[in-house]
PDB file of C-alpha atoms in Angstrom:
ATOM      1  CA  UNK A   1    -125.681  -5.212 -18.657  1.00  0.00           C
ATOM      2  CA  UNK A   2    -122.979  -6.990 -16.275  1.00  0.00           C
ATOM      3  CA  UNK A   3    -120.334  -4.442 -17.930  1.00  0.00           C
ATOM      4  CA  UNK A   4    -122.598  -1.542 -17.337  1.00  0.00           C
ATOM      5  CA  UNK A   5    -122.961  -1.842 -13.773  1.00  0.00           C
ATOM      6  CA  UNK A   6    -119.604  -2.759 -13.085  1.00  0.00           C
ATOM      7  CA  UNK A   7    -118.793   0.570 -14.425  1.00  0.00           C
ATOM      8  CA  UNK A   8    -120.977   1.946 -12.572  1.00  0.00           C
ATOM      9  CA  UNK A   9    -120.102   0.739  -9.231  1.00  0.00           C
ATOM     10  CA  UNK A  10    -116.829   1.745 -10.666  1.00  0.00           C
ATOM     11  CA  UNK A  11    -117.891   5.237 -11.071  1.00  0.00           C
ATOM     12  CA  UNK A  12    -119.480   5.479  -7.212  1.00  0.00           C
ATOM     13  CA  UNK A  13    -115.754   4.368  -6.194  1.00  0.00           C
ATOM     14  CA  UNK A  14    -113.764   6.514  -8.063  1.00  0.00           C
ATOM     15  CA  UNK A  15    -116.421   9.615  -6.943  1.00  0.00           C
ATOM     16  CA  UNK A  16    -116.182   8.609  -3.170  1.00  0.00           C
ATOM     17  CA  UNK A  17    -111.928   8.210  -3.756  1.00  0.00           C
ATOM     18  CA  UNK A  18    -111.884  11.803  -5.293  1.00  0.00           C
ATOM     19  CA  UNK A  19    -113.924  13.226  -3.034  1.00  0.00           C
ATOM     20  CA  UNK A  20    -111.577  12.832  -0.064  1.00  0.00           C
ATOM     21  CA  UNK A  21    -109.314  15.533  -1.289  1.00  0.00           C
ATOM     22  CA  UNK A  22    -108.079  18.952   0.584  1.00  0.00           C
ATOM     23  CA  UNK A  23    -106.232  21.311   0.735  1.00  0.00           C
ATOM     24  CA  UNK A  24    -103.764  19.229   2.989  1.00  0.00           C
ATOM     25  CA  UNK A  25    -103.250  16.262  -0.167  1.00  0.00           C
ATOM     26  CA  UNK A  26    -103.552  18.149  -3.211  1.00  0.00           C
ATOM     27  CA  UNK A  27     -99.863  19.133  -2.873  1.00  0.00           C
ATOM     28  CA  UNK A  28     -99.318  15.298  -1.855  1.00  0.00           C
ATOM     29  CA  UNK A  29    -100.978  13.552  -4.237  1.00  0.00           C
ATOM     30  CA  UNK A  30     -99.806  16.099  -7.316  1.00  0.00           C
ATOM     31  CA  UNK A  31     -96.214  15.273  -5.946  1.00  0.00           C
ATOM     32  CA  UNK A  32     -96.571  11.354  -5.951  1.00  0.00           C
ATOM     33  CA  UNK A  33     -98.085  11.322  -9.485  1.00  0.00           C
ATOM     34  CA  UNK A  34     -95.321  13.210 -11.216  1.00  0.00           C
ATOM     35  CA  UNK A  35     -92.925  10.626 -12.835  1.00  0.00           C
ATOM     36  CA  UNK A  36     -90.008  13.263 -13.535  1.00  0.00           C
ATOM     37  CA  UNK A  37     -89.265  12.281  -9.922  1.00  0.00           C
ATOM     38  CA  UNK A  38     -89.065   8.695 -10.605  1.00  0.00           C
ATOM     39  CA  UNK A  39     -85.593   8.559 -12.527  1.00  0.00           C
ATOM     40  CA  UNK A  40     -83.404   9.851  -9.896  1.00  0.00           C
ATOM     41  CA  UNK A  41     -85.163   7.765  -7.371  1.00  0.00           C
ATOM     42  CA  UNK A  42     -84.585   4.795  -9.965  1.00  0.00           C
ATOM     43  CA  UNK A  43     -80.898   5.772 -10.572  1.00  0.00           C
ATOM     44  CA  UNK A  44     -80.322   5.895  -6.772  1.00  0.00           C
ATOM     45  CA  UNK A  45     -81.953   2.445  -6.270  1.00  0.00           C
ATOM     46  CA  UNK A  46     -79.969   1.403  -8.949  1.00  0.00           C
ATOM     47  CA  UNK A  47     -77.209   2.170  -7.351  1.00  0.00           C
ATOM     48  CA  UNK A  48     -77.568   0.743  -4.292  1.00  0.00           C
ATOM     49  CA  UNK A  49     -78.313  -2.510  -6.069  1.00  0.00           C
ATOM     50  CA  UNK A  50     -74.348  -2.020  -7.611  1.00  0.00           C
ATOM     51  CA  UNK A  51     -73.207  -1.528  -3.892  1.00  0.00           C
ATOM     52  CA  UNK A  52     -75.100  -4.290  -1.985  1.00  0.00           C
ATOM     53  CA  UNK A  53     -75.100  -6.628  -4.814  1.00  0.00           C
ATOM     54  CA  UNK A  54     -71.916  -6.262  -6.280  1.00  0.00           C
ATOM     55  CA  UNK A  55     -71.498  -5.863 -10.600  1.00  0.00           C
ATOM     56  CA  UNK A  56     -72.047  -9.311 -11.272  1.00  0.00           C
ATOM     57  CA  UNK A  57     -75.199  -9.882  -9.600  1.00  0.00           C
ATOM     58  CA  UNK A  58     -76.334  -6.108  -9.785  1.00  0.00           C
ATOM     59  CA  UNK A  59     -76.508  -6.323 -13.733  1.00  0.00           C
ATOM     60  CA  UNK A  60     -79.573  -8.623 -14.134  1.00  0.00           C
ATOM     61  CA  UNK A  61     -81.313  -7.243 -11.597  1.00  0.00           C
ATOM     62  CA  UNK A  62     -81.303  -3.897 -12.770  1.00  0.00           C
ATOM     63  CA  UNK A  63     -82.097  -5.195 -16.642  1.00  0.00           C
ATOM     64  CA  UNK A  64     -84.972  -7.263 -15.036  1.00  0.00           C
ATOM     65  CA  UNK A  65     -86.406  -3.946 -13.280  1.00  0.00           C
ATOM     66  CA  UNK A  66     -85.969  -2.158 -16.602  1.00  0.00           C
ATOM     67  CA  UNK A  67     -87.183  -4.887 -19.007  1.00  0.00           C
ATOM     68  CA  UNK A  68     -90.233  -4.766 -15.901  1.00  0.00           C
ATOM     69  CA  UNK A  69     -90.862  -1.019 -16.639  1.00  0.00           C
ATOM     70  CA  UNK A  70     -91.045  -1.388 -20.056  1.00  0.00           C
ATOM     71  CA  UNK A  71     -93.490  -4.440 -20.594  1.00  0.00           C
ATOM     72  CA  UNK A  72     -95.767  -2.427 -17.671  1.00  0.00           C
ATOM     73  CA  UNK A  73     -95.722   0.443 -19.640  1.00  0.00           C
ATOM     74  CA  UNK A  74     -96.084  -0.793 -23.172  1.00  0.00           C
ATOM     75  CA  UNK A  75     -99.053  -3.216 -22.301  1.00  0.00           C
ATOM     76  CA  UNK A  76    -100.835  -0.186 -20.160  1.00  0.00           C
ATOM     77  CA  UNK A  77    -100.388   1.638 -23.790  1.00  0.00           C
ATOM     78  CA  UNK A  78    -101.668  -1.304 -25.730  1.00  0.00           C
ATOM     79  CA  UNK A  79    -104.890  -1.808 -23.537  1.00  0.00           C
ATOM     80  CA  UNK A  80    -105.617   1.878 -23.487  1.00  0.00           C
ATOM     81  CA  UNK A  81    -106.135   1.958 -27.312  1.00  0.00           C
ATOM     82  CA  UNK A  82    -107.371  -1.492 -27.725  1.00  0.00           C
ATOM     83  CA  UNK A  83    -110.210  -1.048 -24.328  1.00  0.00           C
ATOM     84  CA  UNK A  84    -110.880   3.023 -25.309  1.00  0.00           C
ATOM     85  CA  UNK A  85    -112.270   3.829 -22.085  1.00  0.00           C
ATOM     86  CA  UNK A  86    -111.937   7.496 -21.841  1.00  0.00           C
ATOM     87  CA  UNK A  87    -110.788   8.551 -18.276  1.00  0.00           C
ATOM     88  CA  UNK A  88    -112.463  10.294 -15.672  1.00  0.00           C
ATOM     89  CA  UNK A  89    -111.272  13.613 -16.676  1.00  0.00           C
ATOM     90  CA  UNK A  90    -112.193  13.457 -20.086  1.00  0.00           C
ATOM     91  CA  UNK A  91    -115.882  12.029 -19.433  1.00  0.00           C
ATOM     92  CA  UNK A  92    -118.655  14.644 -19.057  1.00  0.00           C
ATOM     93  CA  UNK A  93    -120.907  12.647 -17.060  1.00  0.00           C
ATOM     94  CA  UNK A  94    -117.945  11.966 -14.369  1.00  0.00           C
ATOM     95  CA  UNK A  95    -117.386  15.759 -14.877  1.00  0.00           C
ATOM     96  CA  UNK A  96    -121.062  16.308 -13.869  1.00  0.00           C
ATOM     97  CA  UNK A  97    -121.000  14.378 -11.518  1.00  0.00           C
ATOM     98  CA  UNK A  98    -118.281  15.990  -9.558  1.00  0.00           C
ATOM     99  CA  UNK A  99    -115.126  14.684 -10.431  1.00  0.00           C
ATOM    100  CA  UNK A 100    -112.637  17.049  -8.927  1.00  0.00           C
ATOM    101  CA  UNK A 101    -109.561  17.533 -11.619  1.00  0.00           C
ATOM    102  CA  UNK A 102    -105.797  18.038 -10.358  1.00  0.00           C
ATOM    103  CA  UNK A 103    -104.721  17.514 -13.690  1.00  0.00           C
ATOM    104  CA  UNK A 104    -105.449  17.959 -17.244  1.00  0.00           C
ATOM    105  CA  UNK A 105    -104.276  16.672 -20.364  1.00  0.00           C
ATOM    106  CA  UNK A 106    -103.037  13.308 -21.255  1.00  0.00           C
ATOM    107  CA  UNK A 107    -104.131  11.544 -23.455  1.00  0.00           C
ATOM    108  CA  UNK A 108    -108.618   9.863 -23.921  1.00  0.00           C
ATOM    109  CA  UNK A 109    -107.940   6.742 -22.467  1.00  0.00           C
ATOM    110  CA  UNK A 110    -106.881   5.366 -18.843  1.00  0.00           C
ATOM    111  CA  UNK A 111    -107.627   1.666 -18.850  1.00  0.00           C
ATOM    112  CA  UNK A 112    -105.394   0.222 -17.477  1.00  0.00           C
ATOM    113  CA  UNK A 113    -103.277   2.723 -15.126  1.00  0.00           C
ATOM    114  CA  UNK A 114     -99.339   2.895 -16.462  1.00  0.00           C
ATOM    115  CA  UNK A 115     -98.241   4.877 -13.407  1.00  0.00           C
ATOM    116  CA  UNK A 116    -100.213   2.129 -11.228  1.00  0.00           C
ATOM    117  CA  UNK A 117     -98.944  -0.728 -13.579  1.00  0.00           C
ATOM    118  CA  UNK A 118     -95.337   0.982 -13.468  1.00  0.00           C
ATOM    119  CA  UNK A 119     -95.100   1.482  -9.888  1.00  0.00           C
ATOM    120  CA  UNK A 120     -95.757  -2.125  -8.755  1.00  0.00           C
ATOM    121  CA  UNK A 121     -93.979  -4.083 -11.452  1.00  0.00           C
ATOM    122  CA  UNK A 122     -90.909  -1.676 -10.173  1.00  0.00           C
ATOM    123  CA  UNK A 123     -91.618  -2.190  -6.700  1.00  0.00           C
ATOM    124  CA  UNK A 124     -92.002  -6.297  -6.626  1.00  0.00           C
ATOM    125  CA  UNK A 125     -89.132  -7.042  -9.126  1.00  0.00           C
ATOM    126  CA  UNK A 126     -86.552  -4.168  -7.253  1.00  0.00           C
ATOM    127  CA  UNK A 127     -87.531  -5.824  -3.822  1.00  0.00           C
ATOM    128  CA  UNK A 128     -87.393  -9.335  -5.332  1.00  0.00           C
ATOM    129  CA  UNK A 129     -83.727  -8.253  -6.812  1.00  0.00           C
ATOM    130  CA  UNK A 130     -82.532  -7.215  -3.683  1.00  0.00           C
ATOM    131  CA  UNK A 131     -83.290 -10.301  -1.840  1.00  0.00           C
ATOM    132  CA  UNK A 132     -80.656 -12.066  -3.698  1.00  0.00           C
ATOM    133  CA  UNK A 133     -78.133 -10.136  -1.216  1.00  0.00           C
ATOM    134  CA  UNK A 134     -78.071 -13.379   1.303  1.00  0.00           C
ATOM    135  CA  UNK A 135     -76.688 -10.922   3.453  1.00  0.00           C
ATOM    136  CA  UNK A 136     -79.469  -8.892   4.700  1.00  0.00           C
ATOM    137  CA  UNK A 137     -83.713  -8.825   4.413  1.00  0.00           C
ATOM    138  CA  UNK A 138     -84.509  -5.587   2.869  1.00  0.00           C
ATOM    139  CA  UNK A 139     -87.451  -5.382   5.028  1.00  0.00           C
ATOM    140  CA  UNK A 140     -87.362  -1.794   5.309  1.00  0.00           C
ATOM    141  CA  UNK A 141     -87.131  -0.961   1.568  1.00  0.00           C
ATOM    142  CA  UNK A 142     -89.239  -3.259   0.649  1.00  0.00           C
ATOM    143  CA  UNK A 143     -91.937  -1.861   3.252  1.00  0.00           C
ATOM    144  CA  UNK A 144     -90.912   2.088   1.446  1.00  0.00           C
ATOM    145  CA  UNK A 145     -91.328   1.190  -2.026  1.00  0.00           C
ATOM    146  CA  UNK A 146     -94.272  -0.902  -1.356  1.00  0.00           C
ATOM    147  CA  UNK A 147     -95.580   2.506  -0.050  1.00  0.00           C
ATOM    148  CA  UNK A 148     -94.066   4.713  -2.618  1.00  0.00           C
ATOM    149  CA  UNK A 149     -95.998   2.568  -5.371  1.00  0.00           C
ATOM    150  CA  UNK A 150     -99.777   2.302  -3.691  1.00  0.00           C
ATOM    151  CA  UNK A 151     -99.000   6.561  -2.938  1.00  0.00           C
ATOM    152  CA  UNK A 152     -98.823   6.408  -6.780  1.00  0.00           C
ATOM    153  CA  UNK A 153    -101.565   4.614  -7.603  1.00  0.00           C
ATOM    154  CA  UNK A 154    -103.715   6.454  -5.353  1.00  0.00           C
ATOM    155  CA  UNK A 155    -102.770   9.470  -6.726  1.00  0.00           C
ATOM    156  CA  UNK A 156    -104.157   8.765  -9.749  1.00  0.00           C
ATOM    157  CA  UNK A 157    -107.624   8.696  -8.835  1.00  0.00           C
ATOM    158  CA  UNK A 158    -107.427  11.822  -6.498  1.00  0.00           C
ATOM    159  CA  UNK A 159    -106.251  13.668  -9.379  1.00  0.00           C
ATOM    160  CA  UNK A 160    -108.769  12.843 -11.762  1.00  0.00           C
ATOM    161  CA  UNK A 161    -106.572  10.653 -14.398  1.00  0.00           C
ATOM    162  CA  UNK A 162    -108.004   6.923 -13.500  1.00  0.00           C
ATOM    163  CA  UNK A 163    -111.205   5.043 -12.172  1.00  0.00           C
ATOM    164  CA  UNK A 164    -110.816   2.733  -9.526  1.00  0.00           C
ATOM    165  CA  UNK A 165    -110.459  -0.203 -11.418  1.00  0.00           C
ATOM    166  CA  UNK A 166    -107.882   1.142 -13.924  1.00  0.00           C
ATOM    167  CA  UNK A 167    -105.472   1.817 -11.030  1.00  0.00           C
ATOM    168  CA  UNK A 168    -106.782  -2.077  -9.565  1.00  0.00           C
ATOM    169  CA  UNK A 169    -106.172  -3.777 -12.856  1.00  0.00           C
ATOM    170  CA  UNK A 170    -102.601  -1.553 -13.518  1.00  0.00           C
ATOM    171  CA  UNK A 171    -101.577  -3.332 -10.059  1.00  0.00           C
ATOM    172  CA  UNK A 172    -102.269  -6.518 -11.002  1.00  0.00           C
ATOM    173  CA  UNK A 173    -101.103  -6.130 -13.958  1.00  0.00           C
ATOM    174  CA  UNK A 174     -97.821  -4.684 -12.554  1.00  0.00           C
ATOM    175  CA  UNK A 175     -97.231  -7.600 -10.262  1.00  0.00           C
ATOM    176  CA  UNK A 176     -97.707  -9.813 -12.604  1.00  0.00           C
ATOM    177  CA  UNK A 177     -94.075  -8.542 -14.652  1.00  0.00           C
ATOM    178  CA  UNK A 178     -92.913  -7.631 -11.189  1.00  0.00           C
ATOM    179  CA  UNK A 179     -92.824 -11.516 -10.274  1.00  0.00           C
ATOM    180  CA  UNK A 180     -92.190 -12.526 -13.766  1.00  0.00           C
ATOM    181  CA  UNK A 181     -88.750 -10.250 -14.334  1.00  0.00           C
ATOM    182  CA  UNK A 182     -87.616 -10.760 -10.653  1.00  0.00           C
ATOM    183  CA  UNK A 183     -87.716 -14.348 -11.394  1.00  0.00           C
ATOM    184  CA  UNK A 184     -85.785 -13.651 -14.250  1.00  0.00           C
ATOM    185  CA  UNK A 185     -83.251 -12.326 -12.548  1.00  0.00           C
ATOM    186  CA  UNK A 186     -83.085 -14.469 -10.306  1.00  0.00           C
ATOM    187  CA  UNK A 187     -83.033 -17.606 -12.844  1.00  0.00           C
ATOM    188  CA  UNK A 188     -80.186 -15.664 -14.709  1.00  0.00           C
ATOM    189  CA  UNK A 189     -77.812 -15.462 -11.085  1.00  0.00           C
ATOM    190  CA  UNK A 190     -78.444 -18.644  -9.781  1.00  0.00           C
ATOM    191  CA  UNK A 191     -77.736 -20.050 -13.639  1.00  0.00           C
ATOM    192  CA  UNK A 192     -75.202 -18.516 -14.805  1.00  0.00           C
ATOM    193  CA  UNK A 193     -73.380 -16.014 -11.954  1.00  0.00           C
ATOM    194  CA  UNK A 194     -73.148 -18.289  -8.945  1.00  0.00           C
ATOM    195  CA  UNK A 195     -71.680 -21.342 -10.946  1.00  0.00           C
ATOM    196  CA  UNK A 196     -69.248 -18.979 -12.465  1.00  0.00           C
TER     197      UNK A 196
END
């Protein structure tokens, strides 16, 4: 019963979400949830971390962020088999009741959202990574990719792909290894690089 109506509330969200669309952020949203634009953006970042960082420091942080990716995207994989909650765009009744699709495809299940999940582990452990630069804040890329990854996990409702709380749970669940693999990082230069 509990589960039921939390889905259900669930559903109402996700409906409401969707239904802001227009003309105006189809383009958007469609552009935000593509991740072929996410590797250069991750190469550049990754670069910058080289530059501002220096090689020494630069090389866990970057591992961290991609060891981050990976455990986001691997556990969003594992839940979506093990949960089998079929996303919005592949349920009838969300169909029926008005979903409006952007996308297609994919595969049954969304909980919980990888791109969501992805997104924020990326975003906390990159902005947690940059902070060991004593030399400046970051504020202003931290405030950007902060905004990159909720423009992400947005997107995934307004296209159809994820209910509300799939996209809710992949940001926790993203933060989580975001915090976890920045820490990391952080253990590994303050360890081993700064004594060296």
């Amino acid at each position: 019963m509990f589960w039921q109506n939390l889905h259900e509330i669930d559903q109402h969200i996700t409906l409401f979400i969707n239904s802001l669309h227009c003309g105006f952020t189809d383009p958007i949203m469609l552009f935000f949830s593509q991740v072929r634009i996410w590797f250069p953006m991750y190469a550049i970042i990754a670069g910058i971390m080289f530059w501002r960082l220096g090689w020494k420091k630069a090389i866990p942080v970057v591992l961290s962020c991609v060891l981050c990716v990976v455990i986001c995207d691997q556990t969003a994989n594992f839940f979506k088999e093990w949960v089998a909650r079929l996303r919005p765009c592949q349920d009838q009744e969300m169909i029926g009741m008005g979903l409006y699709m952007l996308e297609t495809g994919g595969g049954l299940y969304g909980f919980f959202s990888g791109h969501a999940s992805n997104a924020f582990g990326f975003a906390v452990c990159s902005s947690m990574g940059l902070r060991n630069d004593n030399r400046q804040k970051y504020r202003g890329y931290s405030a950007w990719i902060f905004f990159w990854a909720s423009m992400v996990s947005i997107s995934r409702i307004f296209v159809g792909k994820h209910y509300f709380g799939d996209v809710i749970t992949g940001i926790i669940a993203g933060t989580i290894a975001g915090l976890f693999c920045g820490w990391l990082a952080r253990f590994v230069i303050r360890r081993f690089i700064k004594r060296a």
